[in-house]
Amino acid sequence: MTDATRTLVMIPTYQERENVERILDRLHAAFPEAHALVVDDGSPDGTADLAEARARVDSRVHVVRRTEKNGLGAAYIAAMRWGIRHGYEVLVEMDADGSHPPETLPAMVAALDGPTRPGLVIGSRWVDGGSVVNWPRSREALSRAGNAYARIALGIGVQDATAGYRVYRADLLARIPLDDIVSHGYCFQVDMTLRVLDAGESIAEVPIEFREREYGESKMSRAIVVEAMLKVTQWGFARRVLGRSR
């Protein structure tokens, strides 16, 4: 059985002053045993100060300050290394903006003990029971199309390979060469999906209700989408034509 008390929720932040306390409150209401690691990329709005104030009164909260904004992938890799070094068994990716529902996290962690013993559980928008709230149709269409393209190009069965709400077994991440990963944004999530599969582990998907942020600004950009499409095309060619894994 997975030890829920050894779960670390990794929350990367940049300019999330309005959200960081809210997400910590929701997380600990839904999953009191979980610890949280806020990885802040030098937010000028005082996000890290608020997180550190919480950490001083709550031993479940930890903070890593980084000096500059180096992208989502780099922040998660730093958090993964921290979590492995501190002996956590389960490492969770969760956005600070409230789009990933902490209320679903207990079910996602429990899914690690499912019949296939997956190495990764994805909080999925695009499996039966999953949904998005407050997205324009154009953004939903883009996400669905991007995931369909990834499935076809890469030859994988994951419905939401770009999803950022994820639960990993720490011992799996310890086997993955994190130093080799230079992907960002959606591309980072697809990259990690492939690395899990190439490590011989299965992936489970649990439906979630993804809700667009209410406070602050989205970090999504055209450059992130373009990077993901180019990388998926390159990886698909390497896998399908050249027979290479990640």
Tab-separated table of C-alpha atoms in Angstrom:
chain	number	residue	atom	x	y	z
A	1	MET	CA	0.000	0.000	0.000
A	2	THR	CA	1.161	3.521	-0.782
A	3	ASP	CA	1.980	5.546	2.326
A	4	ALA	CA	-0.107	8.733	2.004
A	5	THR	CA	1.979	10.445	4.687
A	6	ARG	CA	4.985	10.301	2.335
A	7	THR	CA	3.254	12.290	-0.410
A	8	LEU	CA	4.804	15.553	-1.601
A	9	VAL	CA	2.772	17.944	-3.735
A	10	MET	CA	5.079	20.030	-5.928
A	11	ILE	CA	3.640	23.478	-6.698
A	12	PRO	CA	5.688	25.697	-9.030
A	13	THR	CA	4.891	29.402	-8.758
A	14	TYR	CA	5.570	32.645	-10.538
A	15	GLN	CA	3.419	35.667	-9.714
A	16	GLU	CA	0.843	33.576	-7.791
A	17	ARG	CA	0.375	35.767	-4.704
A	18	GLU	CA	-3.405	35.639	-5.113
A	19	ASN	CA	-3.474	31.858	-5.392
A	20	VAL	CA	-0.729	30.255	-3.300
A	21	GLU	CA	-2.526	30.379	0.058
A	22	ARG	CA	-5.816	29.305	-1.508
A	23	ILE	CA	-4.291	26.204	-3.083
A	24	LEU	CA	-2.529	25.233	0.149
A	25	ASP	CA	-5.812	25.597	2.050
A	26	ARG	CA	-7.671	23.429	-0.458
A	27	LEU	CA	-4.898	20.838	-0.560
A	28	HIS	CA	-4.802	20.331	3.197
A	29	ALA	CA	-8.592	20.317	3.496
A	30	ALA	CA	-8.743	17.511	0.904
A	31	PHE	CA	-5.568	15.617	1.841
A	32	PRO	CA	-4.341	16.593	5.315
A	33	GLU	CA	-1.414	14.138	5.311
A	34	ALA	CA	0.229	15.561	2.206
A	35	HIS	CA	3.240	17.831	2.329
A	36	ALA	CA	3.588	20.704	-0.144
A	37	LEU	CA	6.717	22.093	-1.772
A	38	VAL	CA	6.318	25.552	-3.285
A	39	VAL	CA	9.032	26.155	-5.887
A	40	ASP	CA	9.081	29.858	-6.655
A	41	ASP	CA	10.958	31.265	-9.649
A	42	GLY	CA	11.787	34.662	-8.184
A	43	SER	CA	8.260	36.104	-8.190
A	44	PRO	CA	8.445	39.874	-7.682
A	45	ASP	CA	4.945	39.936	-6.174
A	46	GLY	CA	5.945	38.256	-2.894
A	47	THR	CA	4.540	34.783	-3.626
A	48	ALA	CA	7.505	33.103	-1.926
A	49	ASP	CA	7.191	35.349	1.132
A	50	LEU	CA	3.598	34.231	1.649
A	51	ALA	CA	4.573	30.587	1.217
A	52	GLU	CA	7.436	30.927	3.693
A	53	ALA	CA	5.124	32.588	6.227
A	54	ARG	CA	2.867	29.516	5.949
A	55	ALA	CA	5.854	27.176	6.251
A	56	ARG	CA	6.870	28.796	9.539
A	57	VAL	CA	3.582	27.732	11.150
A	58	ASP	CA	2.867	24.524	9.215
A	59	SER	CA	5.505	21.789	9.060
A	60	ARG	CA	3.771	20.276	6.029
A	61	VAL	CA	4.761	23.256	3.856
A	62	HIS	CA	8.229	23.728	2.368
A	63	VAL	CA	9.621	26.385	0.043
A	64	VAL	CA	12.423	26.452	-2.498
A	65	ARG	CA	13.374	29.857	-3.887
A	66	ARG	CA	14.912	29.996	-7.347
A	67	THR	CA	16.499	33.194	-8.584
A	68	GLU	CA	14.996	33.371	-12.064
A	69	LYS	CA	12.151	32.099	-14.221
A	70	ASN	CA	13.536	29.036	-16.023
A	71	GLY	CA	10.296	27.365	-17.051
A	72	LEU	CA	7.881	24.803	-15.685
A	73	GLY	CA	9.986	21.791	-16.569
A	74	ALA	CA	13.053	23.079	-14.738
A	75	ALA	CA	10.959	23.931	-11.672
A	76	TYR	CA	9.443	20.451	-11.537
A	77	ILE	CA	12.801	18.762	-12.003
A	78	ALA	CA	14.212	20.775	-9.090
A	79	ALA	CA	11.178	19.759	-7.004
A	80	MET	CA	11.525	16.095	-7.987
A	81	ARG	CA	15.148	16.062	-6.921
A	82	TRP	CA	14.204	17.709	-3.610
A	83	GLY	CA	11.432	15.180	-2.986
A	84	ILE	CA	13.600	12.164	-3.797
A	85	ARG	CA	16.403	13.513	-1.607
A	86	HIS	CA	14.000	13.952	1.321
A	87	GLY	CA	12.591	10.440	1.093
A	88	TYR	CA	9.041	11.004	-0.192
A	89	GLU	CA	7.395	7.995	-1.854
A	90	VAL	CA	4.839	9.832	-3.990
A	91	LEU	CA	5.485	13.061	-5.915
A	92	VAL	CA	2.593	15.110	-7.265
A	93	GLU	CA	2.563	17.838	-9.908
A	94	MET	CA	-0.110	20.468	-9.190
A	95	ASP	CA	-0.631	23.980	-10.555
A	96	ALA	CA	-0.935	26.843	-8.081
A	97	ASP	CA	-3.844	28.491	-9.883
A	98	GLY	CA	-6.591	26.139	-8.681
A	99	SER	CA	-7.204	24.509	-12.061
A	100	HIS	CA	-6.169	21.113	-10.677
A	101	PRO	CA	-8.717	20.053	-8.035
A	102	PRO	CA	-6.996	18.915	-4.815
A	103	GLU	CA	-10.259	17.194	-3.940
A	104	THR	CA	-9.441	14.519	-6.549
A	105	LEU	CA	-5.930	13.892	-5.223
A	106	PRO	CA	-6.833	11.123	-2.718
A	107	ALA	CA	-8.378	9.094	-5.554
A	108	MET	CA	-5.357	9.698	-7.764
A	109	VAL	CA	-2.923	8.554	-5.065
A	110	ALA	CA	-5.112	5.523	-4.337
A	111	ALA	CA	-4.951	4.617	-8.038
A	112	LEU	CA	-1.233	3.865	-7.601
A	113	ASP	CA	-2.378	0.714	-5.794
A	114	GLY	CA	-4.657	-0.306	-8.672
A	115	PRO	CA	-4.381	-3.644	-10.477
A	116	THR	CA	-1.669	-2.469	-12.910
A	117	ARG	CA	0.398	-0.758	-10.185
A	118	PRO	CA	1.048	2.243	-12.452
A	119	GLY	CA	4.161	4.355	-12.126
A	120	LEU	CA	2.185	7.456	-13.090
A	121	VAL	CA	-1.431	8.518	-12.537
A	122	ILE	CA	-2.682	11.422	-14.648
A	123	GLY	CA	-5.583	13.669	-13.688
A	124	SER	CA	-7.240	13.581	-17.092
A	125	ARG	CA	-9.637	15.993	-18.765
A	126	TRP	CA	-10.252	13.771	-21.779
A	127	VAL	CA	-11.305	10.389	-20.347
A	128	ASP	CA	-14.917	9.531	-19.529
A	129	GLY	CA	-15.984	11.658	-16.573
A	130	GLY	CA	-13.352	14.336	-17.182
A	131	SER	CA	-14.269	17.904	-18.112
A	132	VAL	CA	-13.104	21.503	-18.427
A	133	VAL	CA	-14.854	24.581	-17.049
A	134	ASN	CA	-14.603	28.165	-18.340
A	135	TRP	CA	-12.472	27.371	-21.366
A	136	PRO	CA	-13.291	28.869	-24.774
A	137	ARG	CA	-14.153	26.287	-27.413
A	138	SER	CA	-11.003	27.190	-29.328
A	139	ARG	CA	-8.740	26.247	-26.414
A	140	GLU	CA	-10.604	22.985	-25.780
A	141	ALA	CA	-10.349	22.109	-29.467
A	142	LEU	CA	-6.607	22.866	-29.425
A	143	SER	CA	-6.020	20.635	-26.400
A	144	ARG	CA	-8.076	17.753	-27.785
A	145	ALA	CA	-6.366	18.005	-31.167
A	146	GLY	CA	-2.908	18.218	-29.609
A	147	ASN	CA	-3.504	15.111	-27.549
A	148	ALA	CA	-4.933	13.228	-30.520
A	149	TYR	CA	-1.863	14.163	-32.552
A	150	ALA	CA	0.428	12.986	-29.734
A	151	ARG	CA	-1.358	9.613	-29.553
A	152	ILE	CA	-1.042	9.079	-33.297
A	153	ALA	CA	2.490	10.430	-33.740
A	154	LEU	CA	3.931	8.650	-30.705
A	155	GLY	CA	1.857	5.476	-30.803
A	156	ILE	CA	0.656	5.779	-27.215
A	157	GLY	CA	-2.748	5.207	-25.641
A	158	VAL	CA	-2.710	8.061	-23.106
A	159	GLN	CA	-5.732	10.324	-23.601
A	160	ASP	CA	-4.301	13.417	-21.878
A	161	ALA	CA	-0.539	13.324	-22.368
A	162	THR	CA	-0.278	17.117	-22.006
A	163	ALA	CA	-1.999	17.137	-18.597
A	164	GLY	CA	-0.090	18.795	-15.777
A	165	TYR	CA	-1.874	17.160	-12.829
A	166	ARG	CA	0.156	14.018	-12.115
A	167	VAL	CA	1.065	11.536	-9.388
A	168	TYR	CA	4.402	9.719	-9.742
A	169	ARG	CA	6.057	6.967	-7.789
A	170	ALA	CA	9.289	8.492	-6.500
A	171	ASP	CA	11.260	5.303	-7.126
A	172	LEU	CA	10.321	5.561	-10.808
A	173	LEU	CA	11.508	9.172	-11.024
A	174	ALA	CA	14.759	8.156	-9.341
A	175	ARG	CA	15.406	5.830	-12.314
A	176	ILE	CA	14.749	8.492	-14.951
A	177	PRO	CA	17.767	10.607	-16.025
A	178	LEU	CA	16.322	13.966	-15.021
A	179	ASP	CA	19.497	15.756	-16.135
A	180	ASP	CA	18.652	14.887	-19.745
A	181	ILE	CA	15.297	16.697	-19.722
A	182	VAL	CA	15.243	20.170	-21.270
A	183	SER	CA	11.545	20.364	-22.224
A	184	HIS	CA	9.135	23.049	-21.018
A	185	GLY	CA	5.359	23.508	-20.738
A	186	TYR	CA	3.151	20.965	-22.508
A	187	CYS	CA	6.288	19.518	-24.038
A	188	PHE	CA	7.644	18.622	-20.595
A	189	GLN	CA	4.496	16.646	-19.773
A	190	VAL	CA	4.619	14.677	-23.040
A	191	ASP	CA	8.336	14.071	-22.532
A	192	MET	CA	7.716	12.658	-19.051
A	193	THR	CA	4.857	10.500	-20.361
A	194	LEU	CA	7.218	8.887	-22.859
A	195	ARG	CA	9.956	8.408	-20.275
A	196	VAL	CA	7.542	6.602	-17.947
A	197	LEU	CA	6.412	4.262	-20.729
A	198	ASP	CA	9.979	3.683	-21.905
A	199	ALA	CA	10.913	2.755	-18.332
A	200	GLY	CA	8.439	-0.133	-18.629
A	201	GLU	CA	5.818	1.391	-16.329
A	202	SER	CA	2.093	1.681	-16.973
A	203	ILE	CA	0.031	4.863	-16.773
A	204	ALA	CA	-3.472	5.237	-15.314
A	205	GLU	CA	-5.829	8.165	-15.915
A	206	VAL	CA	-8.353	9.431	-13.357
A	207	PRO	CA	-11.034	11.887	-14.555
A	208	ILE	CA	-10.904	15.420	-13.176
A	209	GLU	CA	-12.837	18.645	-13.597
A	210	PHE	CA	-10.250	21.124	-14.845
A	211	ARG	CA	-11.322	24.680	-14.026
A	212	GLU	CA	-9.725	27.753	-15.579
A	213	ARG	CA	-7.971	30.033	-13.097
A	214	GLU	CA	-9.950	32.824	-11.431
A	215	TYR	CA	-6.989	34.969	-10.324
A	216	GLY	CA	-3.796	35.990	-12.085
A	217	GLU	CA	-2.703	35.408	-15.657
A	218	SER	CA	-2.120	32.166	-17.539
A	219	LYS	CA	1.517	31.330	-18.392
A	220	MET	CA	0.457	29.596	-21.624
A	221	SER	CA	1.910	31.068	-24.812
A	222	ARG	CA	2.043	30.365	-28.540
A	223	ALA	CA	5.750	29.493	-28.182
A	224	ILE	CA	4.942	26.706	-25.699
A	225	VAL	CA	2.364	25.199	-28.064
A	226	VAL	CA	4.713	25.405	-31.048
A	227	GLU	CA	7.545	23.802	-29.049
A	228	ALA	CA	5.279	20.919	-28.065
A	229	MET	CA	4.112	20.243	-31.632
A	230	LEU	CA	7.661	20.314	-33.015
A	231	LYS	CA	9.009	18.045	-30.292
A	232	VAL	CA	6.162	15.539	-30.630
A	233	THR	CA	6.825	15.385	-34.363
A	234	GLN	CA	10.550	14.784	-33.785
A	235	TRP	CA	9.939	12.154	-31.101
A	236	GLY	CA	7.304	10.441	-33.224
A	237	PHE	CA	9.710	10.196	-36.174
A	238	ALA	CA	12.451	8.810	-33.912
A	239	ARG	CA	10.110	6.226	-32.359
A	240	ARG	CA	8.090	5.141	-35.390
A	241	VAL	CA	10.729	5.379	-38.107
A	242	LEU	CA	14.099	5.028	-36.371
A	243	GLY	CA	12.939	2.774	-33.527
A	244	ARG	CA	14.425	4.963	-30.813
A	245	SER	CA	12.971	5.495	-27.336
A	246	ARG	CA	13.445	8.621	-25.213
